Structures are given as C-alpha cells and as structure tokens.
mmCIF file of C-alpha atoms and ligand atoms in Angstrom:
data_model
loop_
_atom_site.group_PDB
_atom_site.id
_atom_site.type_symbol
_atom_site.label_atom_id
_atom_site.label_comp_id
_atom_site.label_asym_id
_atom_site.label_seq_id
_atom_site.Cartn_x
_atom_site.Cartn_y
_atom_site.Cartn_z
ATOM 1 C CA MET A 913 28.784 -10.282 -5.495
ATOM 2 C CA GLY A 914 29.037 -12.576 -2.442
ATOM 3 C CA LYS A 915 26.107 -13.425 -0.204
ATOM 4 C CA SER A 916 27.355 -11.137 2.548
ATOM 5 C CA SER A 917 28.148 -8.120 0.379
ATOM 6 C CA LYS A 918 24.901 -6.270 1.182
ATOM 7 C CA ASP A 919 25.402 -7.133 4.861
ATOM 8 C CA LYS A 920 28.790 -5.451 4.627
ATOM 9 C CA ARG A 921 27.611 -2.371 2.755
ATOM 10 C CA ASP A 922 24.491 -1.782 4.798
ATOM 11 C CA LEU A 923 24.837 -2.123 8.518
ATOM 12 C CA TYR A 924 21.154 -1.434 9.216
ATOM 13 C CA TYR A 925 20.177 -4.228 6.811
ATOM 14 C CA ARG A 926 22.414 -6.608 8.739
ATOM 15 C CA LYS A 927 21.268 -5.399 12.156
ATOM 16 C CA ALA A 928 17.607 -5.786 11.113
ATOM 17 C CA LYS A 929 18.228 -9.468 10.425
ATOM 18 C CA GLU A 930 20.139 -9.896 13.691
ATOM 19 C CA GLU A 931 17.368 -8.247 15.726
ATOM 20 C CA GLY A 932 14.467 -9.941 13.917
ATOM 21 C CA TRP A 933 13.024 -6.938 12.056
ATOM 22 C CA ARG A 934 11.404 -7.708 8.714
ATOM 23 C CA ALA A 935 12.993 -4.637 7.108
ATOM 24 C CA ARG A 936 15.705 -2.111 7.922
ATOM 25 C CA SER A 937 12.988 0.592 7.968
ATOM 26 C CA ALA A 938 12.273 -0.433 11.579
ATOM 27 C CA PHE A 939 15.264 1.696 12.647
ATOM 28 C CA LYS A 940 13.789 4.765 10.957
ATOM 29 C CA LEU A 941 10.638 4.613 13.075
ATOM 30 C CA LEU A 942 12.660 3.825 16.211
ATOM 31 C CA GLN A 943 14.920 6.840 15.613
ATOM 32 C CA LEU A 944 11.932 9.084 14.840
ATOM 33 C CA ASN A 945 10.304 7.950 18.070
ATOM 34 C CA ASP A 946 13.500 8.607 20.063
ATOM 35 C CA GLN A 947 13.499 12.150 18.733
ATOM 36 C CA PHE A 948 9.797 13.016 18.951
ATOM 37 C CA GLN A 949 8.317 10.544 21.525
ATOM 38 C CA LEU A 950 5.656 9.665 18.982
ATOM 39 C CA PHE A 951 4.267 6.760 20.989
ATOM 40 C CA ASP A 952 3.569 8.613 24.251
ATOM 41 C CA GLY A 953 -0.062 8.087 25.296
ATOM 42 C CA VAL A 954 -1.001 6.374 22.033
ATOM 43 C CA ARG A 955 -3.891 3.850 22.250
ATOM 44 C CA ARG A 956 -5.040 3.575 18.631
ATOM 45 C CA VAL A 957 -2.552 3.597 15.772
ATOM 46 C CA VAL A 958 -2.756 3.068 12.028
ATOM 47 C CA ASP A 959 0.236 1.912 9.994
ATOM 48 C CA LEU A 960 -0.483 2.722 6.336
ATOM 49 C CA CYS A 961 1.468 0.936 3.585
ATOM 50 C CA ALA A 962 2.803 -1.425 6.204
ATOM 51 C CA ALA A 963 4.155 -4.517 4.402
ATOM 52 C CA PRO A 964 6.326 -6.439 5.033
ATOM 53 C CA GLY A 965 5.696 -5.067 8.533
ATOM 54 C CA SER A 966 8.801 -3.785 10.296
ATOM 55 C CA TRP A 967 7.022 -0.591 11.439
ATOM 56 C CA SER A 968 4.133 -2.727 12.684
ATOM 57 C CA GLN A 969 6.674 -4.877 14.548
ATOM 58 C CA VAL A 970 8.046 -1.742 16.243
ATOM 59 C CA LEU A 971 4.502 -0.618 17.131
ATOM 60 C CA SER A 972 3.686 -4.094 18.422
ATOM 61 C CA ARG A 973 6.805 -4.158 20.606
ATOM 62 C CA GLU A 974 6.503 -0.609 21.930
ATOM 63 C CA LEU A 975 2.730 -0.257 22.197
ATOM 64 C CA TYR A 976 1.150 -3.690 22.378
ATOM 65 C CA GLU A 977 3.613 -6.007 24.094
ATOM 66 C CA LYS A 978 4.510 -3.457 26.770
ATOM 67 C CA GLN A 979 0.809 -2.925 27.572
ATOM 68 C CA GLN A 980 -0.606 -6.386 27.013
ATOM 69 C CA ASP A 981 -1.179 -6.996 30.712
ATOM 70 C CA THR A 982 -3.250 -3.837 31.016
ATOM 71 C CA ALA A 983 -7.042 -3.913 30.519
ATOM 72 C CA THR A 984 -6.849 -2.013 27.230
ATOM 73 C CA PRO A 985 -3.594 -2.527 25.320
ATOM 74 C CA ALA A 986 -3.063 -0.333 22.274
ATOM 75 C CA LYS A 987 -4.928 -1.291 19.115
ATOM 76 C CA ILE A 988 -2.784 -1.374 15.981
ATOM 77 C CA VAL A 989 -4.183 -1.602 12.455
ATOM 78 C CA ALA A 990 -1.815 -2.168 9.528
ATOM 79 C CA VAL A 991 -2.915 -1.639 5.917
ATOM 80 C CA ASP A 992 -1.186 -2.645 2.689
ATOM 81 C CA LEU A 993 -1.969 -3.755 -0.849
ATOM 82 C CA GLN A 994 0.189 -6.800 -0.140
ATOM 83 C CA PRO A 995 -0.802 -9.557 2.279
ATOM 84 C CA MET A 996 1.199 -9.478 5.536
ATOM 85 C CA SER A 997 2.257 -12.315 7.800
ATOM 86 C CA PRO A 998 0.701 -11.984 11.288
ATOM 87 C CA ILE A 999 2.299 -9.797 13.988
ATOM 88 C CA ASN A 1000 1.438 -10.002 17.677
ATOM 89 C CA GLY A 1001 -1.363 -7.530 18.512
ATOM 90 C CA VAL A 1002 -1.629 -6.115 14.977
ATOM 91 C CA THR A 1003 -4.769 -6.352 12.818
ATOM 92 C CA THR A 1004 -3.703 -6.484 9.174
ATOM 93 C CA LEU A 1005 -5.973 -5.312 6.368
ATOM 94 C CA GLN A 1006 -5.138 -6.019 2.748
ATOM 95 C CA ALA A 1007 -6.497 -2.853 1.196
ATOM 96 C CA ASP A 1008 -5.718 0.129 -1.012
ATOM 97 C CA ILE A 1009 -5.233 3.398 0.880
ATOM 98 C CA THR A 1010 -6.461 5.319 -2.176
ATOM 99 C CA HIS A 1011 -9.902 3.654 -1.936
ATOM 100 C CA PRO A 1012 -12.550 5.395 0.229
ATOM 101 C CA LYS A 1013 -13.867 2.045 1.553
ATOM 102 C CA THR A 1014 -10.564 1.465 3.369
ATOM 103 C CA LEU A 1015 -11.431 4.261 5.830
ATOM 104 C CA GLN A 1016 -14.542 2.476 7.110
ATOM 105 C CA ARG A 1017 -12.648 -0.800 7.476
ATOM 106 C CA ILE A 1018 -10.096 0.920 9.713
ATOM 107 C CA LEU A 1019 -12.696 2.782 11.771
ATOM 108 C CA ASP A 1020 -14.622 -0.479 12.273
ATOM 109 C CA GLU A 1021 -11.503 -1.938 13.908
ATOM 110 C CA PHE A 1022 -11.487 0.994 16.370
ATOM 111 C CA GLY A 1023 -15.230 0.721 17.072
ATOM 112 C CA GLY A 1024 -15.714 4.133 15.445
ATOM 113 C CA GLU A 1025 -13.158 5.876 17.726
ATOM 114 C CA PRO A 1026 -10.503 8.117 16.105
ATOM 115 C CA ALA A 1027 -6.799 7.217 15.915
ATOM 116 C CA ASP A 1028 -4.132 8.912 18.055
ATOM 117 C CA PHE A 1029 -1.308 8.320 15.618
ATOM 118 C CA VAL A 1030 -1.164 7.544 11.876
ATOM 119 C CA CYS A 1031 2.051 6.691 10.080
ATOM 120 C CA SER A 1032 2.684 5.983 6.421
ATOM 121 C CA ASP A 1033 5.842 4.626 4.849
ATOM 122 C CA GLY A 1034 4.156 4.271 1.464
ATOM 123 C CA ALA A 1035 6.070 3.936 -1.737
ATOM 124 C CA PRO A 1036 4.629 2.957 -5.112
ATOM 125 C CA ASP A 1037 6.367 0.518 -7.447
ATOM 126 C CA VAL A 1038 8.860 2.641 -9.330
ATOM 127 C CA THR A 1039 8.573 2.824 -13.105
ATOM 128 C CA GLY A 1040 11.964 4.437 -13.672
ATOM 129 C CA LEU A 1041 10.265 7.437 -15.298
ATOM 130 C CA HIS A 1042 11.370 10.031 -12.785
ATOM 131 C CA ASP A 1043 8.573 12.593 -13.193
ATOM 132 C CA LEU A 1044 5.890 9.910 -13.135
ATOM 133 C CA ASP A 1045 7.389 8.267 -10.039
ATOM 134 C CA GLU A 1046 7.536 11.623 -8.234
ATOM 135 C CA TYR A 1047 3.932 12.362 -9.200
ATOM 136 C CA ILE A 1048 2.624 8.965 -8.010
ATOM 137 C CA GLN A 1049 4.532 9.285 -4.728
ATOM 138 C CA ALA A 1050 3.021 12.755 -4.185
ATOM 139 C CA GLN A 1051 -0.461 11.343 -4.859
ATOM 140 C CA LEU A 1052 0.121 8.532 -2.373
ATOM 141 C CA ILE A 1053 1.072 11.058 0.327
ATOM 142 C CA LEU A 1054 -2.059 13.076 -0.428
ATOM 143 C CA CYS A 1055 -4.198 9.929 -0.147
ATOM 144 C CA ALA A 1056 -2.560 9.075 3.180
ATOM 145 C CA LEU A 1057 -3.218 12.638 4.346
ATOM 146 C CA GLN A 1058 -6.858 12.537 3.241
ATOM 147 C CA LEU A 1059 -7.397 9.252 5.049
ATOM 148 C CA THR A 1060 -5.651 10.664 8.107
ATOM 149 C CA THR A 1061 -7.800 13.790 8.283
ATOM 150 C CA CYS A 1062 -10.880 11.518 8.376
ATOM 151 C CA MET A 1063 -9.709 9.382 11.269
ATOM 152 C CA LEU A 1064 -7.162 11.267 13.395
ATOM 153 C CA ARG A 1065 -8.286 12.843 16.650
ATOM 154 C CA ALA A 1066 -7.672 16.537 17.205
ATOM 155 C CA GLY A 1067 -4.186 16.865 18.696
ATOM 156 C CA GLY A 1068 -3.043 13.582 17.083
ATOM 157 C CA THR A 1069 0.173 12.957 15.129
ATOM 158 C CA PHE A 1070 0.819 12.039 11.493
ATOM 159 C CA VAL A 1071 4.158 10.826 10.138
ATOM 160 C CA ALA A 1072 4.761 10.070 6.469
ATOM 161 C CA LYS A 1073 7.631 9.314 4.160
ATOM 162 C CA ILE A 1074 8.334 12.034 1.610
ATOM 163 C CA PHE A 1075 10.913 12.655 -1.075
ATOM 164 C CA ARG A 1076 12.325 16.142 -0.899
ATOM 165 C CA GLY A 1077 11.619 17.022 -4.511
ATOM 166 C CA ARG A 1078 11.115 20.354 -6.230
ATOM 167 C CA ASP A 1079 7.826 21.492 -4.675
ATOM 168 C CA ILE A 1080 8.069 19.943 -1.252
ATOM 169 C CA ASP A 1081 7.726 23.330 0.505
ATOM 170 C CA LEU A 1082 4.196 23.464 -0.872
ATOM 171 C CA LEU A 1083 3.299 20.291 0.970
ATOM 172 C CA TYR A 1084 4.823 21.740 4.173
ATOM 173 C CA SER A 1085 2.691 24.858 3.720
ATOM 174 C CA GLN A 1086 -0.460 22.822 3.207
ATOM 175 C CA LEU A 1087 0.263 20.717 6.257
ATOM 176 C CA ARG A 1088 0.817 23.804 8.397
ATOM 177 C CA PHE A 1089 -2.886 24.621 7.919
ATOM 178 C CA LEU A 1090 -3.779 21.265 9.484
ATOM 179 C CA PHE A 1091 -1.142 20.744 12.211
ATOM 180 C CA ASP A 1092 0.438 22.874 14.926
ATOM 181 C CA ARG A 1093 3.985 21.771 14.040
ATOM 182 C CA VAL A 1094 5.418 20.342 10.817
ATOM 183 C CA ILE A 1095 8.985 19.060 10.872
ATOM 184 C CA CYS A 1096 11.029 17.409 8.170
ATOM 185 C CA ALA A 1097 13.037 14.644 9.857
ATOM 186 C CA LYS A 1098 15.879 12.553 8.510
ATOM 187 C CA PRO A 1099 16.730 9.494 10.633
ATOM 188 C CA ARG A 1100 20.345 8.395 10.502
ATOM 189 C CA SER A 1101 19.235 5.001 9.200
ATOM 190 C CA SER A 1102 17.838 6.706 6.079
ATOM 191 C CA ARG A 1103 20.624 6.985 3.546
ATOM 192 C CA GLY A 1104 22.076 10.474 3.278
ATOM 193 C CA THR A 1105 22.368 9.969 -0.457
ATOM 194 C CA SER A 1106 18.594 9.477 -0.766
ATOM 195 C CA LEU A 1107 16.015 12.279 -0.988
ATOM 196 C CA GLU A 1108 13.882 10.315 1.455
ATOM 197 C CA ALA A 1109 12.803 12.063 4.657
ATOM 198 C CA PHE A 1110 9.771 11.991 6.967
ATOM 199 C CA ILE A 1111 7.257 14.701 7.723
ATOM 200 C CA VAL A 1112 6.372 14.689 11.385
ATOM 201 C CA CYS A 1113 3.102 16.558 11.843
ATOM 202 C CA ILE A 1114 2.199 17.174 15.470
ATOM 203 C CA GLY A 1115 -1.083 18.495 16.893
ATOM 204 C CA TYR A 1116 -3.850 17.907 14.350
ATOM 205 C CA LYS A 1117 -6.119 20.991 14.281
ATOM 206 C CA PRO A 1118 -8.901 20.604 11.714
ATOM 207 C CA ARG A 1119 -10.618 23.899 10.946
ATOM 208 C CA PRO A 1120 -13.875 24.118 12.969
ATOM 209 C CA GLY A 1121 -16.847 23.109 10.820
ATOM 210 C CA TRP A 1122 -14.774 21.300 8.174
ATOM 211 C CA GLN A 1123 -16.087 17.746 7.750
ATOM 212 C CA PRO A 1124 -13.675 15.775 5.528
ATOM 213 C CA THR A 1125 -15.452 12.949 3.688
ATOM 214 C CA LEU A 1126 -13.994 10.470 1.237
ATOM 215 C CA GLU A 1127 -15.981 9.667 -1.884
ATOM 216 C CA LEU A 1128 -14.801 8.138 -5.140
ATOM 217 C CA SER A 1129 -16.418 10.908 -7.154
ATOM 218 C CA LYS A 1130 -14.733 13.709 -5.171
ATOM 219 C CA SER A 1131 -11.556 15.358 -6.434
ATOM 220 C CA THR A 1132 -8.707 16.215 -4.051
ATOM 221 C CA GLU A 1133 -9.587 19.907 -4.391
ATOM 222 C CA GLU A 1134 -13.201 19.221 -3.426
ATOM 223 C CA PHE A 1135 -12.035 17.141 -0.477
ATOM 224 C CA PHE A 1136 -9.944 19.973 0.975
ATOM 225 C CA GLU A 1137 -12.545 22.668 0.262
ATOM 226 C CA GLY A 1138 -13.262 24.420 3.550
ATOM 227 C CA SER A 1139 -10.163 23.031 5.237
ATOM 228 C CA GLY A 1140 -8.386 26.351 5.028
ATOM 229 C CA ILE A 1141 -5.536 24.990 2.892
ATOM 230 C CA GLY A 1142 -4.829 28.139 0.885
ATOM 231 C CA ARG A 1143 -6.579 28.927 -2.373
ATOM 232 C CA ALA A 1144 -6.271 25.781 -4.431
ATOM 233 C CA THR A 1145 -6.626 25.735 -8.167
ATOM 234 C CA THR A 1146 -5.209 22.273 -8.316
ATOM 235 C CA LEU A 1147 -3.548 21.038 -5.170
ATOM 236 C CA GLU A 1148 -0.245 20.482 -6.933
ATOM 237 C CA HIS A 1149 -0.262 24.097 -8.100
ATOM 238 C CA LEU A 1150 -1.748 25.616 -5.012
ATOM 239 C CA GLU A 1151 -1.610 29.384 -5.075
ATOM 240 C CA LEU A 1152 -0.111 30.621 -1.865
ATOM 241 C CA PRO A 1153 1.228 34.104 -1.323
ATOM 242 C CA GLU A 1154 4.953 34.097 -0.653
ATOM 243 C CA GLU A 1155 4.477 34.842 3.079
ATOM 244 C CA GLU A 1156 2.273 31.761 3.483
ATOM 245 C CA ARG A 1157 4.774 29.341 1.953
ATOM 246 C CA CYS A 1158 6.778 27.711 4.676
ATOM 247 C CA VAL A 1159 10.027 25.858 4.978
ATOM 248 C CA ALA A 1160 9.734 23.129 7.585
ATOM 249 C CA LYS A 1161 12.365 22.832 10.272
ATOM 250 C CA PHE A 1162 14.830 20.095 9.316
ATOM 251 C CA VAL A 1163 15.874 17.700 12.090
ATOM 252 C CA ALA A 1164 18.409 14.900 11.787
ATOM 253 C CA CYS A 1165 17.517 12.090 14.207
ATOM 254 C CA GLY A 1166 19.810 9.549 15.737
ATOM 255 C CA ASP A 1167 22.921 10.945 17.418
ATOM 256 C CA LEU A 1168 26.481 10.524 16.218
ATOM 257 C CA SER A 1169 26.799 7.251 18.087
ATOM 258 C CA SER A 1170 24.198 5.739 15.707
ATOM 259 C CA TYR A 1171 25.563 3.944 12.676
ATOM 260 C CA ASP A 1172 26.005 5.834 9.419
ATOM 261 C CA SER A 1173 23.794 4.234 6.764
ATOM 262 C CA ASP A 1174 26.112 5.343 3.961
ATOM 263 C CA ALA A 1175 29.254 3.825 5.478
ATOM 264 C CA THR A 1176 30.666 0.336 4.928
ATOM 265 C CA TYR A 1177 31.489 -1.662 8.049
ATOM 266 C CA THR A 1178 33.632 -4.770 8.162
ATOM 267 C CA LEU A 1179 32.071 -8.098 9.113
ATOM 268 C CA ASP A 1180 33.732 -10.382 11.596
ATOM 269 C CA GLU A 1181 34.847 -13.755 10.274
ATOM 270 C CA ASN A 1182 32.119 -15.603 12.087
ATOM 271 C CA TYR A 1183 29.428 -13.545 10.435
ATOM 272 C CA GLN A 1184 30.846 -14.164 6.968
ATOM 273 C CA ARG A 1185 30.444 -17.917 7.467
ATOM 274 C CA ILE A 1186 26.842 -17.752 8.706
ATOM 275 C CA SER A 1187 25.314 -14.859 6.772
ATOM 276 C CA LEU A 1188 21.726 -14.532 8.038
ATOM 277 C CA ASP A 1189 18.648 -15.113 5.908
ATOM 278 C CA PRO A 1190 15.929 -12.438 5.718
ATOM 279 C CA VAL A 1191 13.497 -12.478 8.671
ATOM 280 C CA GLN A 1192 10.392 -12.627 6.482
ATOM 281 C CA SER A 1193 10.327 -13.749 2.860
ATOM 282 C CA PRO A 1194 7.945 -11.741 0.658
ATOM 283 C CA THR A 1195 4.403 -13.179 0.909
ATOM 284 C CA ALA A 1196 3.300 -12.425 -2.653
ATOM 285 C CA PRO A 1197 6.265 -11.249 -4.712
ATOM 286 C CA PRO A 1198 5.607 -10.469 -8.380
ATOM 287 C CA TYR A 1199 8.264 -13.015 -9.384
ATOM 288 C CA LYS A 1200 6.409 -15.892 -7.654
ATOM 289 C CA LYS A 1201 4.353 -16.794 -10.734
ATOM 290 C CA ALA A 1202 7.469 -16.806 -12.932
ATOM 291 C CA LEU A 1203 9.216 -19.168 -10.504
ATOM 292 C CA GLU A 1204 6.222 -21.532 -10.506
ATOM 293 C CA LEU A 1205 6.071 -21.550 -14.306
ATOM 294 C CA LYS A 1206 9.798 -22.257 -14.445
ATOM 295 C CA ARG A 1207 9.488 -25.110 -11.936
ATOM 296 C CA ARG A 1208 6.730 -26.709 -14.006
ATOM 297 C CA GLY A 1209 8.788 -26.268 -17.169
ATOM 298 C CA GLU A 1210 6.084 -24.001 -18.604
ATOM 299 C CA MET A 1211 8.233 -20.929 -19.031
ATOM 300 C CA VAL A 1212 8.538 -20.732 -22.808
ATOM 301 C CA ARG A 1213 9.824 -17.891 -24.893
ATOM 302 C CA LYS A 1214 7.223 -16.944 -27.522
HETATM 303 C C1 SAM B 1474 8.594 0.778 1.731
HETATM 304 S S1 SAM B 1474 7.266 -0.343 1.848
HETATM 305 C C2 SAM B 1474 6.747 -0.154 3.515
HETATM 306 C C3 SAM B 1474 7.699 -0.792 4.491
HETATM 307 C C4 SAM B 1474 7.093 -0.919 5.874
HETATM 308 N N1 SAM B 1474 6.926 0.364 6.532
HETATM 309 C C5 SAM B 1474 7.956 -1.787 6.788
HETATM 310 O O1 SAM B 1474 8.520 -1.239 7.709
HETATM 311 O O2 SAM B 1474 8.021 -2.992 6.567
HETATM 312 C C6 SAM B 1474 6.035 0.479 0.932
HETATM 313 C C7 SAM B 1474 4.692 -0.239 0.902
HETATM 314 O O3 SAM B 1474 3.713 0.638 0.347
HETATM 315 C C8 SAM B 1474 2.678 -0.201 -0.143
HETATM 316 N N2 SAM B 1474 1.727 0.547 -0.954
HETATM 317 C C9 SAM B 1474 1.993 1.244 -2.090
HETATM 318 N N3 SAM B 1474 0.842 1.773 -2.575
HETATM 319 C C10 SAM B 1474 -0.155 1.419 -1.709
HETATM 320 C C11 SAM B 1474 -1.563 1.651 -1.672
HETATM 321 N N4 SAM B 1474 -2.164 2.360 -2.627
HETATM 322 N N5 SAM B 1474 -2.285 1.125 -0.664
HETATM 323 C C12 SAM B 1474 -1.671 0.387 0.303
HETATM 324 N N6 SAM B 1474 -0.349 0.123 0.323
HETATM 325 C C13 SAM B 1474 0.399 0.640 -0.679
HETATM 326 C C14 SAM B 1474 3.462 -1.252 -0.912
HETATM 327 O O4 SAM B 1474 2.668 -2.409 -1.134
HETATM 328 C C15 SAM B 1474 4.655 -1.503 0.023
HETATM 329 O O5 SAM B 1474 4.445 -2.630 0.804
#
C-alpha cells in the first residue's frame, strides 16, 4: 500500500492533517456541535479519554481561543491514561477515569465548581475477543457516566461514544432517568459501517436528595442506589418493565454536503507528491520500547 492510500480512502483523515487536527475525530465533535449547539454558554468543560487531543483542540478553538480576551475564558480539563502534548488553554491530566481520585483532581481544577459540559470519546484497547471488548467498552461508559454525575451541574450536557450493541436500549433507558433528553447521534464523519455512535444527553436532572459519591469499595449498583435508575439487580441486567425501556431518537448529523466517510475520493496530483505527515505523533506508543530495543540491537528472539 502506498503512503497516500489511507489519505485516498479516508477523506476525514486527510482533512484532519490539512487542518491541523491531531485525529479525524475532531470532525465528529464539530458535527455534533453543529447539530446540538453543545458549546453554547459553556464555561467549564471536561474532555474524558482525550488523547491524542483532537476534541480538546476543538474545545480550545471554540471555547478558549474565542473567549481568551474576556475576563474569564472557558476552563477546559482533558483526562487520559496517555500523556498528551500541550494544547492552548487546556489543562491535561494523565489519569484513569475509572479511579475515584480522578474526580477530585478535576474538581480542583475548577475550584470546586461543577462542569457545564462533559464529553467522553473513550475506547479501551481492543483484545479481539468481541464479547470482552463490548463488556469493557460498556464499563468505560458507565465509569464516564458515574464521574459525570458527580461533577456536572443540573441542566448540563453529557456526550459519550457508544457502540450500538445488543443491549444499548437499556443504557438509553437508564440515561433517561438522569437527563431530560437522550439522543443517539451519528455524525457523518463516523463511518456508516461502524456501530459507533454518540449519546447526547441534554439537561442533567439528578433526583433530589441523591448524592452520588465515588469510592473504590462501592459497586456500580451501590453508586446508583437512590438515583431512580429502575430496579437494578446488576446494572447490565437492569430489570425495567417494558413501558420503561426506551429507544432513543436517532439523529444523523452533518448534512448531505458533508463528506461521506465511507467513500473514496481521488487525490490531486500535487497531494500525491507531498502526502502530509500526522499532526501529532503518539507520545507514548506501546511500540516505542520495541523500537528502542531494536535500535540498540537488543531485540533478540528467545
Ligand atoms: C479514541 S481515543 C480518544 C480520541 C480523542 N477524543 C481525540 O479526539 O483525540 C480513546 C482514548 O481513550 C483512552 N482511555 C481508555 N481507557 C481510559 C481510562 N480508563 N481512563 C482514561 N482514558 C482512557 C485511551 O487512552 C485513548 O486515548
């Protein structure tokens, strides 16, 4: 395969490099924002699972750079297991969103004030074992949701990546207990052939008296006790009467003039000669150690 073959197959990948985004995912958040005006009035935002940082770049451009001359520009906190290269106006935390201590680190950045908007584009490393991958992804979404319920202001918005697997309507139903509106959105830059979509949860409405607290010793069921989320036995097998299960409205974002992420577009001759390099090389890729060993001639087969 030639150097430009991915550029040819994936127009958003190519456009991301042209426009300086660290990943093509930037277009997903931009298209979601076009559809739902997610950034309106937002002062404090948390980007969970943020590396390499294209969503944080979008937030920086739309919320920090446009307001930097005002007395209080938006505060953006980005969290990931991986280290991230700096982005203008973004505080990066290298932390695990499944660990309760991460919550306090985020709140400290906001001086104890709640967030207006939390987004999560989290995805675990895939093992190739389909059921296990689906389970870990579901757990990651639950962790992002738990964290969100502890730091989002009433009326705030939560957006997270989901995979529309078997029991996704259960998640929609659970979310409907916590938010006024739950929409399943598919940006045009997300491949039609992928099960990926985004839940857009608008108008956070925690049940009065429910005080979500994160503790290592607490199970997910204990965490949501009192939240009003149905009658949980385990959260994955939540018992909801048929009338309480809900199918979220499905919205495709990005109009027909947007590029189709599953189509192949031709490259002009000029582009083929000067195929662009990625905007940001991975900061700590797993293959780095192997490359170092190889360079030092220490890579030996045992
Ligand atoms: C698809 S990438 C996010 C891309 C990002 N939104 C962007 O636009 O550049 C998924 C990220 O989830 C992160 N992640 C997975 N599990 C995590 C966890 N438990 N805590 C924090 N980050 C996690 C991974 O390290 C990875 O960087």
